Tab-separated table of C-alpha atoms and ligand atoms in Angstrom:
chain	number	residue	atom	x	y	z
U	1	MET	CA	-0.250	-0.148	-0.052
U	2	ALA	CA	1.361	3.180	-0.589
U	3	VAL	CA	2.565	5.532	2.004
U	4	SER	CA	1.444	8.452	2.288
U	5	PRO	CA	-2.192	8.912	0.570
U	6	ILE	CA	-4.365	11.284	0.076
U	7	GLY	CA	-7.049	10.356	1.292
U	8	ILE	CA	-11.007	10.644	-0.266
U	9	PHE	CA	-13.839	9.725	1.813
U	10	ASP	CA	-18.191	9.865	1.131
U	11	SER	CA	-21.048	7.961	1.942
U	12	GLY	CA	-21.076	5.421	-0.998
U	13	PHE	CA	-20.472	6.336	-4.711
U	14	GLY	CA	-21.041	9.862	-4.921
U	15	GLY	CA	-17.356	10.549	-3.822
U	16	LEU	CA	-15.806	8.990	-7.227
U	17	SER	CA	-17.311	12.416	-9.018
U	18	ILE	CA	-14.844	13.837	-6.938
U	19	PHE	CA	-12.283	11.803	-7.082
U	20	ARG	CA	-12.150	11.084	-10.540
U	21	GLU	CA	-11.728	15.016	-11.531
U	22	ILE	CA	-9.251	14.848	-8.621
U	23	HIS	CA	-7.276	12.014	-10.343
U	24	ARG	CA	-7.812	13.887	-14.134
U	25	LEU	CA	-6.085	16.597	-12.708
U	26	LEU	CA	-3.253	15.435	-10.520
U	27	PRO	CA	-2.544	11.621	-11.214
U	28	GLN	CA	0.468	11.641	-9.962
U	29	TYR	CA	-0.243	10.992	-6.560
U	30	ASP	CA	-1.081	7.926	-4.414
U	31	TYR	CA	-4.971	8.076	-2.677
U	32	ILE	CA	-6.965	5.776	-0.829
U	33	PHE	CA	-11.436	6.045	-1.533
U	34	ILE	CA	-13.269	4.591	1.131
U	35	GLY	CA	-16.979	4.480	0.582
U	36	ASP	CA	-19.252	4.108	3.544
U	37	ASN	CA	-21.981	2.706	1.144
U	38	ALA	CA	-23.130	0.445	4.505
U	39	ARG	CA	-24.184	3.407	6.580
U	40	ALA	CA	-25.459	5.831	2.734
U	41	PRO	CA	-27.500	7.385	2.927
U	42	TYR	CA	-26.422	10.451	5.264
U	43	GLY	CA	-28.165	12.261	3.594
U	44	ASP	CA	-31.764	12.219	6.447
U	45	ARG	CA	-29.302	10.741	9.074
U	46	THR	CA	-29.065	13.269	12.851
U	47	PHE	CA	-26.141	15.426	12.440
U	48	ASP	CA	-24.712	13.007	15.616
U	49	GLU	CA	-24.841	10.117	12.994
U	50	VAL	CA	-22.642	12.084	10.338
U	51	PHE	CA	-20.555	13.534	12.991
U	52	GLU	CA	-20.101	10.584	14.153
U	53	TYR	CA	-18.854	8.279	10.969
U	54	THR	CA	-17.588	10.584	9.031
U	55	ASN	CA	-15.435	10.629	11.943
U	56	GLN	CA	-14.435	7.151	12.194
U	57	ALA	CA	-14.010	7.442	8.794
U	58	VAL	CA	-11.371	10.668	9.094
U	59	HIS	CA	-9.581	8.493	11.373
U	60	ARG	CA	-8.857	5.127	9.454
U	61	LEU	CA	-7.523	7.264	6.900
U	62	PHE	CA	-5.535	9.031	8.608
U	63	ASP	CA	-4.425	5.375	10.133
U	64	MET	CA	-4.127	4.124	6.541
U	65	GLY	CA	-1.729	7.022	6.547
U	66	CYS	CA	-3.077	9.728	4.701
U	67	PRO	CA	-1.932	13.361	6.067
U	68	LEU	CA	-4.703	14.826	4.071
U	69	VAL	CA	-8.374	14.146	3.466
U	70	ILE	CA	-10.804	15.358	1.278
U	71	LEU	CA	-14.400	15.267	2.194
U	72	ALA	CA	-15.940	14.562	-1.247
U	73	CYS	CA	-19.937	14.628	0.733
U	74	ASN	CA	-21.541	17.514	0.947
U	75	THR	CA	-23.057	16.598	3.674
U	76	ALA	CA	-20.609	15.472	5.432
U	77	SER	CA	-18.898	18.419	5.209
U	78	ALA	CA	-21.904	20.339	6.274
U	79	LYS	CA	-22.316	18.686	9.838
U	80	ALA	CA	-19.141	17.462	10.314
U	81	LEU	CA	-16.084	19.797	8.774
U	82	ARG	CA	-16.083	22.180	11.148
U	83	THR	CA	-15.832	20.117	14.248
U	84	ILE	CA	-13.435	18.361	12.740
U	85	GLN	CA	-11.331	21.172	11.345
U	86	GLN	CA	-11.403	22.861	14.817
U	87	ARG	CA	-12.081	20.533	17.816
U	88	GLU	CA	-10.700	16.599	16.170
U	89	LEU	CA	-7.616	17.550	14.509
U	90	PRO	CA	-5.807	19.550	17.426
U	91	GLN	CA	-5.819	17.322	19.788
U	92	MET	CA	-4.621	14.397	17.988
U	93	GLU	CA	-1.273	13.464	18.397
U	94	ASP	CA	-0.415	14.672	14.439
U	95	PRO	CA	-2.412	18.210	14.586
U	96	THR	CA	-0.295	18.536	10.913
U	97	ARG	CA	-2.958	16.478	9.246
U	98	ARG	CA	-6.106	17.939	7.760
U	99	VAL	CA	-8.910	17.433	6.496
U	100	LEU	CA	-10.913	19.710	3.418
U	101	GLY	CA	-14.495	19.729	2.137
U	102	VAL	CA	-16.648	20.293	-0.926
U	103	ILE	CA	-18.802	23.505	-0.375
U	104	ARG	CA	-16.342	26.017	0.020
U	105	PRO	CA	-14.393	25.735	-3.329
U	106	THR	CA	-18.275	25.117	-5.224
U	107	VAL	CA	-19.182	28.588	-3.975
U	108	GLU	CA	-15.925	30.438	-4.946
U	109	ARG	CA	-16.728	28.984	-8.680
U	110	VAL	CA	-20.622	29.143	-9.098
U	111	GLY	CA	-20.870	33.456	-9.408
U	112	ASN	CA	-18.278	32.401	-12.820
U	113	LEU	CA	-21.071	30.570	-14.193
U	114	THR	CA	-23.922	32.260	-13.611
U	115	TYR	CA	-25.579	35.475	-15.820
U	116	ASN	CA	-28.236	36.767	-13.704
U	117	GLY	CA	-27.476	35.461	-9.831
U	118	HIS	CA	-30.446	33.293	-9.915
U	119	ILE	CA	-28.854	30.158	-7.927
U	120	GLY	CA	-30.615	26.681	-7.578
U	121	LEU	CA	-29.396	23.894	-4.809
U	122	VAL	CA	-30.180	20.459	-5.386
U	123	ALA	CA	-28.623	18.218	-2.273
U	124	THR	CA	-29.719	15.824	0.288
U	125	ARG	CA	-32.348	17.145	3.161
U	126	ALA	CA	-28.977	17.229	5.775
U	127	THR	CA	-27.410	19.725	3.935
U	128	VAL	CA	-30.056	21.657	2.623
U	129	SER	CA	-31.564	22.041	6.495
U	130	SER	CA	-27.707	23.204	6.942
U	131	ARG	CA	-28.053	26.777	5.476
U	132	SER	CA	-24.347	25.931	4.859
U	133	TYR	CA	-24.360	26.975	1.196
U	134	ASP	CA	-26.659	29.998	1.614
U	135	MET	CA	-24.451	31.000	4.356
U	136	GLU	CA	-21.248	30.815	2.384
U	137	LEU	CA	-23.293	32.377	-1.048
U	138	ALA	CA	-24.180	35.278	1.457
U	139	LYS	CA	-19.810	36.762	1.790
U	140	MET	CA	-19.964	36.645	-2.318
U	141	GLY	CA	-22.615	39.557	-2.560
U	142	HIS	CA	-25.919	39.451	-4.540
U	143	VAL	CA	-26.750	35.955	-5.427
U	144	THR	CA	-30.318	34.224	-5.046
U	145	LEU	CA	-30.112	30.796	-3.618
U	146	THR	CA	-32.813	28.897	-3.476
U	147	SER	CA	-32.870	24.832	-2.311
U	148	GLN	CA	-34.619	21.685	-3.291
U	149	ALA	CA	-33.710	18.731	-0.832
U	150	CYS	CA	-34.016	15.232	-2.959
U	151	PRO	CA	-34.307	13.149	-0.761
U	152	LYS	CA	-35.251	9.773	-3.330
U	153	TRP	CA	-32.003	10.169	-5.441
U	154	VAL	CA	-28.986	8.976	-3.648
U	155	PRO	CA	-31.258	5.989	-2.188
U	156	LEU	CA	-31.568	5.380	-6.140
U	157	ILE	CA	-27.626	5.720	-7.175
U	158	GLU	CA	-26.497	3.606	-4.373
U	159	SER	CA	-29.157	0.887	-5.414
U	160	GLY	CA	-27.746	1.247	-8.936
U	161	ARG	CA	-30.753	1.885	-10.382
U	162	LEU	CA	-29.436	5.011	-12.843
U	163	HIS	CA	-31.443	4.585	-15.897
U	164	ASP	CA	-35.092	3.870	-13.722
U	165	GLU	CA	-38.203	5.706	-14.896
U	166	THR	CA	-38.546	5.618	-10.821
U	167	LEU	CA	-35.531	8.010	-10.434
U	168	TYR	CA	-36.575	10.046	-13.733
U	169	ASN	CA	-40.154	10.984	-11.709
U	170	GLU	CA	-38.278	12.008	-8.676
U	171	VAL	CA	-35.897	14.017	-10.614
U	172	ARG	CA	-38.936	15.607	-12.248
U	173	HIS	CA	-40.772	16.069	-9.252
U	174	ASP	CA	-38.235	17.648	-7.429
U	175	LEU	CA	-36.865	20.024	-10.560
U	176	ALA	CA	-40.161	21.061	-10.620
U	177	GLN	CA	-40.114	22.380	-7.713
U	178	LEU	CA	-36.922	24.524	-8.133
U	179	PHE	CA	-38.383	26.138	-11.164
U	180	GLU	CA	-41.727	27.072	-9.509
U	181	ALA	CA	-39.890	28.507	-6.361
U	182	ASP	CA	-37.851	30.728	-8.403
U	183	PRO	CA	-38.317	30.526	-12.683
U	184	ASP	CA	-35.702	32.044	-13.022
U	185	ILE	CA	-33.054	29.664	-12.144
U	186	ASP	CA	-29.965	29.875	-14.625
U	187	THR	CA	-27.728	28.137	-13.327
U	188	ILE	CA	-28.117	24.709	-11.028
U	189	ILE	CA	-25.254	23.319	-8.340
U	190	LEU	CA	-25.799	19.138	-8.488
U	191	GLY	CA	-24.877	19.967	-4.324
U	192	CYS	CA	-24.468	16.033	-3.354
U	193	THR	CA	-21.661	14.547	-5.508
U	194	HIS	CA	-23.606	11.025	-6.346
U	195	TYR	CA	-25.688	13.216	-8.280
U	196	PRO	CA	-22.967	13.939	-11.649
U	197	LEU	CA	-23.862	9.892	-12.056
U	198	ILE	CA	-27.323	10.878	-13.274
U	199	THR	CA	-26.124	14.116	-15.023
U	200	SER	CA	-27.824	11.837	-18.176
U	201	THR	CA	-31.234	12.310	-16.425
U	202	ILE	CA	-30.998	15.386	-14.903
U	203	GLN	CA	-29.960	16.883	-18.208
U	204	GLN	CA	-33.183	14.864	-19.913
U	205	VAL	CA	-35.710	16.215	-17.591
U	206	LEU	CA	-34.334	19.984	-17.539
U	207	ILE	CA	-35.364	19.609	-21.850
U	208	ASP	CA	-38.760	17.950	-20.550
U	209	LEU	CA	-39.281	20.645	-18.076
U	210	ASP	CA	-38.278	23.178	-20.986
U	211	HIS	CA	-35.385	24.800	-19.085
U	212	PRO	CA	-32.720	23.283	-21.960
U	213	GLU	CA	-30.510	26.451	-21.161
U	214	VAL	CA	-29.693	25.681	-17.282
U	215	ILE	CA	-26.035	25.267	-16.378
U	216	LEU	CA	-25.614	22.490	-14.221
U	217	MET	CA	-22.695	22.989	-11.919
U	218	PRO	CA	-21.055	19.525	-10.562
U	219	GLN	CA	-18.133	19.608	-8.084
U	220	GLY	CA	-15.744	17.562	-9.326
U	221	LYS	CA	-13.364	20.694	-10.863
U	222	SER	CA	-14.072	22.838	-8.432
U	223	VAL	CA	-12.964	20.531	-5.966
U	224	SER	CA	-9.660	19.485	-8.162
U	225	TYR	CA	-9.060	23.223	-8.982
U	226	ALA	CA	-8.947	23.979	-5.025
U	227	LEU	CA	-6.477	21.192	-3.828
U	228	GLN	CA	-4.301	22.277	-6.674
U	229	ASP	CA	-4.176	25.195	-5.313
U	230	TYR	CA	-3.982	24.161	-1.663
U	231	LEU	CA	-1.130	21.739	-2.499
U	232	ARG	CA	0.525	25.202	-3.953
U	233	ARG	CA	-0.108	27.447	-1.195
U	234	HIS	CA	1.169	24.146	1.473
U	235	PRO	CA	4.413	22.950	0.729
U	236	GLU	CA	4.643	21.473	3.210
U	237	MET	CA	1.738	18.711	3.681
U	238	GLU	CA	2.722	18.737	-0.507
U	239	SER	CA	5.959	17.536	-0.094
U	240	ARG	CA	4.659	14.978	2.609
U	241	LEU	CA	2.659	12.466	-0.385
U	242	SER	CA	3.312	9.810	-1.933
U	243	ARG	CA	3.206	9.744	-5.357
U	244	GLY	CA	4.120	7.616	-8.035
U	245	ALA	CA	7.066	6.557	-11.209
U	246	GLU	CA	6.355	8.887	-14.562
U	247	GLN	CA	3.849	11.110	-12.537
U	248	GLN	CA	1.174	8.358	-12.398
U	249	GLY	CA	0.320	7.612	-8.472
U	250	GLN	CA	-1.658	4.119	-7.080
U	251	THR	CA	-5.379	4.561	-5.817
U	252	SER	CA	-6.856	1.614	-4.146
U	253	PHE	CA	-10.306	1.785	-3.028
U	254	TYR	CA	-12.238	0.304	-0.144
U	255	THR	CA	-16.343	0.137	0.613
U	256	THR	CA	-17.880	-1.047	3.679
U	257	GLY	CA	-20.822	-2.193	1.427
U	258	ASP	CA	-20.940	-4.679	-1.616
U	259	VAL	CA	-17.176	-4.810	-2.549
U	260	ASP	CA	-18.506	-6.627	-5.933
U	261	SER	CA	-22.006	-4.266	-6.495
U	262	PHE	CA	-18.919	-1.156	-5.687
U	263	GLU	CA	-16.560	-2.721	-8.338
U	264	GLN	CA	-19.036	-2.924	-11.171
U	265	LEU	CA	-20.518	0.345	-10.591
U	266	ALA	CA	-16.750	2.387	-9.955
U	267	THR	CA	-15.261	0.703	-12.865
U	268	LEU	CA	-18.430	2.052	-15.366
U	269	PHE	CA	-18.164	5.483	-13.531
U	270	LEU	CA	-14.947	5.673	-14.314
U	271	GLY	CA	-15.225	4.629	-17.927
U	272	HIS	CA	-11.914	1.973	-17.014
U	273	ASN	CA	-11.163	-0.284	-19.515
U	274	GLU	CA	-10.203	-3.158	-16.894
U	275	ARG	CA	-12.202	-3.765	-13.824
U	276	ILE	CA	-11.292	-2.028	-10.777
U	277	LYS	CA	-9.643	-3.679	-7.224
U	278	VAL	CA	-12.335	-2.762	-4.114
U	279	GLN	CA	-11.460	-3.817	-0.879
U	280	LYS	CA	-13.601	-4.366	2.206
U	281	ALA	CA	-12.774	-2.199	5.319
U	282	ILE	CA	-14.534	-2.368	8.047
U	283	ILE	CA	-15.781	1.069	10.099
U	284	PRO	CA	-14.956	1.958	13.160
B	301	LIG	N1	-22.562	12.322	-1.473
B	301	LIG	C1	-23.287	12.732	-0.339
B	301	LIG	C2	-23.141	13.918	-0.447
B	301	LIG	O1	-22.373	14.673	-1.247
B	301	LIG	C3	-24.293	12.342	1.199
B	301	LIG	C4	-25.457	11.636	0.065
B	301	LIG	C5	-26.206	10.628	1.682
B	301	LIG	O2	-25.323	9.554	1.661
B	301	LIG	O3	-26.950	11.080	1.448
B	301	LIG	O4	-24.378	14.920	0.135
C-alpha cells in the first residue's frame, strides 16, 4: 500500500465524481478512496450520526497513512467538517494532518457561471437544512439561492438504479418544485456528489421541463482545482504526499458495503477498461 496517499471519503459512490476529476488533474499522487456504502445514505441521518461516521472514516484514513483527507461529500462537509477541523484535529497526536471539504470550492466558482445571479441548489435534506450553502454564498454578495432537498435520489443511485423510471420521476418532481420556487434560475449546483452519476437523467428532465439552457454545476472540477491550489500554497503538505513513478500514482478503493457492486458501478462510472479492484473496509 502507498505510504502517504490523499484520502477521499464519501458516504457511498458519490465521491467517485470528485475522485475522477482530482485524479484527472493530479494523477501523480497516491489515493485511498473509502465509500461508507453500508451506512449510506447519510442525507436523512442526524447531525450526530453524520459527525460520528465521518469522524470514524477520517480516523481510518489517517491510520492508513493519509496526511490529507478530502470529504467528497456535501452532507459530511456540512455537518462534520468544521467540528473535525476545529475540535478533533488539534487534539490528535499529529495535529498537522488536514481535512478539506467540497462546499467552499463550489461556492467560490459558481459566481463565474451564473449570468443573472439566480442559483438553484439540489442536495440532500441534511445539506439543505444545514444552510451551509446559504451562509457561504452570502459572503459572495448579491445572489439569490433557492434550495431543493431531493431525498429519494441517493437511495436510488446507491441501489444502482441509474436509468430507472422511478429515478426520472423523482428528478422531475424535485426540479419542477425548484423552478416553481424561482423560475429565473439559470445555474443549478449539484450539491450532492452522487448527482453527477445521473447527469443524463437530470439533463433530460431539464429539456422536458423547458429549461434546457440551465447550466448544471457538478463539483469535481472546482474541488480538484481548489486542491491543486491548496497544495501550491502548502508545500509542507505537498512534500509529504507519496506519488508514483512516471507521474502515475496508485489508488486503493475501499467500501464498507458490497465489494462486487462497488466494483461494477465504479468501473462503469470511472470509465476504466479493466474492472477496478475494491477491498472491504470495516469501520469503525
Ligand atoms: N454524496 C453525499 C453528498 O454529497 C451524500 C449522500 C448521502 O449519503 O445521502 O451529500
